[in-house]
């Protein structure tokens, strides 16, 4: 199993550009989530999904959209990038609520 | 959602036992306590999870008193490679809004 994969590993955007961060898992997990981690800080939950077709907002959802059309994929869309969105983004999946979360390697995003 | 409080940082030496305590005064009946480890430039990795009393696995032990308002992660005989940030999470079985605090930065010295 590849586990949780994220692409790209690094990305530089200009203010106002849009892009999609990809996340995929091959463990047949129902639960997936996106976090952002700013330097020296803990992770903050952006959006999460409890199954295909079901998504909900986390702690810091503004400026981001998600969709979950399949169990495997959970892309995160930045609608109009801002410097405040410069961060490392982690995707995670788990079998169920309260279960161990498996994290991807992260995407380091810089918005100029 | 129960908030957790941990020390910001800790120092230790190789071979010592390290205990990191986490406070979670508002823990709910259904909440489990989970610890993650994070190395620089990597995603967090699950260490251990428990509900009450003591849980032990191959890398750590988790001690939870009867009132469950705190928990202690115990790392036996740490090595340099245990230098990382350790997060304590209180995670409801019925919900999925996991909150990561700032964590505890453990620095193991030779």
Short mmCIF file of C-alpha atoms in Angstrom, two decimals:
data_model
loop_
_atom_site.label_atom_id
_atom_site.label_comp_id
_atom_site.label_asym_id
_atom_site.label_seq_id
_atom_site.Cartn_x
_atom_site.Cartn_y
_atom_site.Cartn_z
CA UNK A 1 0.00 0.00 0.00
CA UNK A 2 1.17 3.51 -0.81
CA UNK A 3 -0.80 4.90 2.13
CA UNK A 4 -1.65 8.59 1.79
CA UNK A 5 -0.06 10.40 -1.13
CA UNK A 6 -0.02 14.12 -1.82
CA UNK A 7 0.96 16.10 -4.88
CA UNK A 8 2.71 18.36 -5.47
CA UNK A 9 5.40 18.38 -2.78
CA UNK A 10 6.20 22.04 -3.35
CA UNK A 11 4.28 24.84 -5.04
CA UNK A 12 4.78 28.57 -5.49
CA UNK A 13 1.79 30.68 -6.45
CA UNK A 14 1.17 34.33 -7.08
CA UNK A 15 -1.55 36.15 -5.19
CA UNK A 16 -4.91 35.54 -6.84
CA UNK A 17 -3.99 32.32 -8.58
CA UNK A 18 -5.98 29.17 -7.96
CA UNK A 19 -4.80 25.61 -7.67
CA UNK A 20 -5.74 22.18 -6.42
CA UNK A 21 -3.76 20.12 -3.95
CA UNK A 22 -4.22 16.44 -4.56
CA UNK A 23 -4.64 13.77 -1.90
CA UNK A 24 -5.25 10.07 -2.40
CA UNK A 25 -5.33 7.03 -0.13
CA UNK A 26 -5.44 3.35 -0.96
CA UNK A 27 -6.52 2.01 2.43
CA UNK A 28 -10.27 2.24 1.76
CA UNK A 29 -10.63 4.72 4.61
CA UNK A 30 -13.93 6.53 4.91
CA UNK A 31 -12.58 9.53 6.79
CA UNK A 32 -10.25 12.07 5.20
CA UNK A 33 -9.17 15.52 6.25
CA UNK A 34 -7.00 18.47 5.33
CA UNK A 35 -4.84 20.38 7.78
CA UNK A 36 -2.53 23.33 7.49
CA UNK A 37 0.54 23.86 9.62
CA UNK A 38 2.19 27.23 9.92
CA UNK A 39 5.82 27.52 11.10
CA UNK A 40 6.22 26.49 14.73
CA UNK A 41 2.52 25.82 15.13
CA UNK A 42 0.28 22.83 15.49
CA UNK A 43 -2.04 21.56 12.77
CA UNK A 44 -5.34 23.26 12.09
CA UNK A 45 -8.23 21.45 10.46
CA UNK A 46 -9.45 22.99 7.20
CA UNK A 47 -12.08 20.57 5.88
CA UNK A 48 -12.94 16.97 6.46
CA UNK A 49 -15.04 14.23 4.90
CA UNK A 50 -16.75 11.24 6.49
CA UNK A 51 -17.36 9.50 3.19
CA UNK A 52 -17.82 9.98 -0.53
CA UNK A 53 -20.15 12.86 -1.23
CA UNK A 54 -19.98 14.21 2.35
CA UNK A 55 -17.77 17.09 3.43
CA UNK A 56 -17.78 19.58 6.26
CA UNK A 57 -15.84 22.57 7.47
CA UNK A 58 -13.11 22.47 10.06
CA UNK A 59 -11.53 25.23 12.07
CA UNK A 60 -10.13 27.35 9.20
CA UNK A 61 -12.18 26.71 6.02
CA UNK A 62 -12.21 30.19 4.48
CA UNK A 63 -10.53 30.37 1.09
CA UNK A 64 -10.63 26.63 0.51
CA UNK A 65 -13.04 24.24 -1.17
CA UNK A 66 -13.15 20.46 -1.10
CA UNK A 67 -15.10 17.69 -2.75
CA UNK A 68 -15.17 13.93 -2.27
CA UNK A 69 -16.44 12.16 -5.35
CA UNK A 70 -14.63 8.89 -4.56
CA UNK A 71 -13.47 7.15 -1.41
CA UNK A 72 -9.85 7.40 -2.54
CA UNK A 73 -9.49 11.08 -3.46
CA UNK A 74 -9.96 14.27 -1.49
CA UNK A 75 -8.65 17.33 -3.37
CA UNK A 76 -8.28 20.73 -1.74
CA UNK A 77 -8.86 23.79 -3.91
CA UNK A 78 -7.49 27.23 -3.23
CA UNK A 79 -9.87 29.62 -4.91
CA UNK A 80 -7.77 32.80 -4.96
CA UNK A 81 -4.43 32.36 -3.25
CA UNK A 82 -3.34 34.87 -0.62
CA UNK A 83 0.01 35.23 1.19
CA UNK A 84 -1.77 34.19 4.42
CA UNK A 85 -2.23 30.75 2.86
CA UNK A 86 1.51 30.16 2.78
CA UNK A 87 1.81 27.00 4.83
CA UNK A 88 2.42 23.27 4.80
CA UNK A 89 -0.69 21.30 3.97
CA UNK A 90 -1.24 17.79 5.24
CA UNK A 91 -3.89 15.33 4.17
CA UNK A 92 -4.89 12.50 6.47
CA UNK A 93 -7.19 9.51 6.42
CA UNK A 94 -8.55 7.09 8.97
CA UNK A 95 -10.83 4.10 9.19
CA UNK A 96 -13.27 5.91 11.43
CA UNK A 97 -13.70 8.68 13.94
CA UNK A 98 -11.33 8.37 16.83
CA UNK A 99 -9.15 5.91 14.95
CA UNK A 100 -5.50 6.38 14.07
CA UNK A 101 -5.01 8.97 11.36
CA UNK A 102 -2.49 8.33 8.61
CA UNK A 103 -0.86 11.47 7.28
CA UNK A 104 0.59 12.21 3.89
CA UNK A 105 4.04 13.75 3.41
CA UNK A 106 2.66 17.26 3.00
CA UNK A 107 2.64 20.00 0.36
CA UNK A 108 4.70 23.09 1.04
CA UNK A 109 2.89 26.07 -0.48
CA UNK A 110 4.28 29.57 -0.85
CA UNK A 111 2.07 32.42 -2.03
CA UNK A 112 3.91 35.52 -3.19
CA UNK B 1 -14.31 19.84 22.07
CA UNK B 2 -11.89 19.28 24.92
CA UNK B 3 -8.85 21.53 24.89
CA UNK B 4 -5.47 20.12 25.80
CA UNK B 5 -2.53 21.77 27.54
CA UNK B 6 1.03 20.46 27.24
CA UNK B 7 4.46 21.84 28.10
CA UNK B 8 5.90 23.78 25.19
CA UNK B 9 9.27 22.06 25.31
CA UNK B 10 11.32 19.50 27.18
CA UNK B 11 14.96 18.47 27.14
CA UNK B 12 16.33 15.05 27.93
CA UNK B 13 19.45 12.93 27.51
CA UNK B 14 19.85 9.71 25.66
CA UNK B 15 18.88 6.66 27.68
CA UNK B 16 16.56 8.53 30.03
CA UNK B 17 12.85 7.95 30.43
CA UNK B 18 10.75 10.91 29.32
CA UNK B 19 7.28 11.65 30.62
CA UNK B 20 5.11 14.24 28.87
CA UNK B 21 1.93 15.20 30.66
CA UNK B 22 -1.16 16.57 28.97
CA UNK B 23 -4.08 18.25 30.74
CA UNK B 24 -7.61 17.89 29.37
CA UNK B 25 -9.96 19.04 32.11
CA UNK B 26 -13.05 19.09 29.90
CA UNK B 27 -12.71 15.61 28.46
CA UNK B 28 -16.04 14.05 27.56
CA UNK B 29 -17.18 10.55 28.38
CA UNK B 30 -16.76 9.37 24.80
CA UNK B 31 -13.37 10.96 24.22
CA UNK B 32 -10.25 8.92 23.63
CA UNK B 33 -6.73 10.27 24.23
CA UNK B 34 -4.32 9.96 21.34
CA UNK B 35 -0.68 10.92 20.98
CA UNK B 36 1.14 11.69 17.75
CA UNK B 37 4.80 12.30 16.96
CA UNK B 38 5.99 14.66 14.26
CA UNK B 39 9.48 15.01 12.83
CA UNK B 40 10.47 18.11 10.84
CA UNK B 41 9.10 18.18 7.30
CA UNK B 42 6.93 15.11 7.91
CA UNK B 43 3.31 14.49 8.75
CA UNK B 44 2.39 13.39 12.26
CA UNK B 45 2.61 9.71 13.09
CA UNK B 46 0.35 7.87 15.54
CA UNK B 47 2.07 6.70 18.71
CA UNK B 48 -0.55 5.44 21.12
CA UNK B 49 -4.20 5.77 22.10
CA UNK B 50 -6.08 5.03 25.29
CA UNK B 51 -9.32 5.56 27.18
CA UNK B 52 -8.41 4.81 30.79
CA UNK B 53 -5.76 3.24 33.04
CA UNK B 54 -2.61 2.19 31.20
CA UNK B 55 -1.85 1.29 27.61
CA UNK B 56 1.52 0.03 26.41
CA UNK B 57 2.86 -0.72 22.97
CA UNK B 58 6.30 -1.30 21.52
CA UNK B 59 7.29 2.37 21.59
CA UNK B 60 5.49 4.04 24.51
CA UNK B 61 3.16 3.80 27.47
CA UNK B 62 0.16 5.95 28.18
CA UNK B 63 -1.01 6.50 31.74
CA UNK B 64 -4.52 7.85 32.35
CA UNK B 65 -5.77 8.44 35.90
CA UNK B 66 -9.29 7.56 36.94
CA UNK B 67 -10.66 11.09 36.48
CA UNK B 68 -9.17 11.21 32.95
CA UNK B 69 -8.43 14.93 33.27
CA UNK B 70 -4.82 14.36 32.35
CA UNK B 71 -2.62 11.78 30.68
CA UNK B 72 1.08 11.03 30.57
CA UNK B 73 3.02 9.74 27.60
CA UNK B 74 6.07 7.78 28.73
CA UNK B 75 8.97 7.15 26.35
CA UNK B 76 11.44 4.64 27.79
CA UNK B 77 15.16 5.14 27.18
CA UNK B 78 14.95 7.88 24.56
CA UNK B 79 17.49 8.21 21.79
CA UNK B 80 18.52 11.14 19.61
CA UNK B 81 15.97 10.00 17.02
CA UNK B 82 13.14 10.67 19.47
CA UNK B 83 13.73 14.40 19.07
CA UNK B 84 10.38 15.54 17.70
CA UNK B 85 7.15 17.33 18.52
CA UNK B 86 4.59 15.30 20.46
CA UNK B 87 0.89 16.12 20.25
CA UNK B 88 -1.80 15.12 22.70
CA UNK B 89 -5.30 14.95 21.22
CA UNK B 90 -8.66 14.34 22.75
CA UNK B 91 -10.81 12.86 20.04
CA UNK B 92 -14.49 12.04 20.37
CA UNK B 93 -15.59 8.75 18.91
CA UNK B 94 -18.66 10.39 17.50
CA UNK B 95 -16.91 13.34 15.89
CA UNK B 96 -14.02 14.02 13.60
CA UNK B 97 -12.97 17.54 14.41
CA UNK B 98 -9.57 16.63 15.74
CA UNK B 99 -7.78 19.53 17.35
CA UNK B 100 -3.99 19.60 17.43
CA UNK B 101 -2.51 22.01 19.92
CA UNK B 102 1.01 23.38 19.66
CA UNK B 103 2.49 20.16 21.00
CA UNK B 104 5.59 19.54 23.11
CA UNK B 105 8.99 19.89 21.49
CA UNK B 106 11.23 17.19 22.91
CA UNK B 107 14.96 17.64 22.39
CA UNK B 108 17.13 14.65 23.22
CA UNK B 109 20.79 15.38 23.78
CA UNK B 110 23.76 13.04 23.63
#
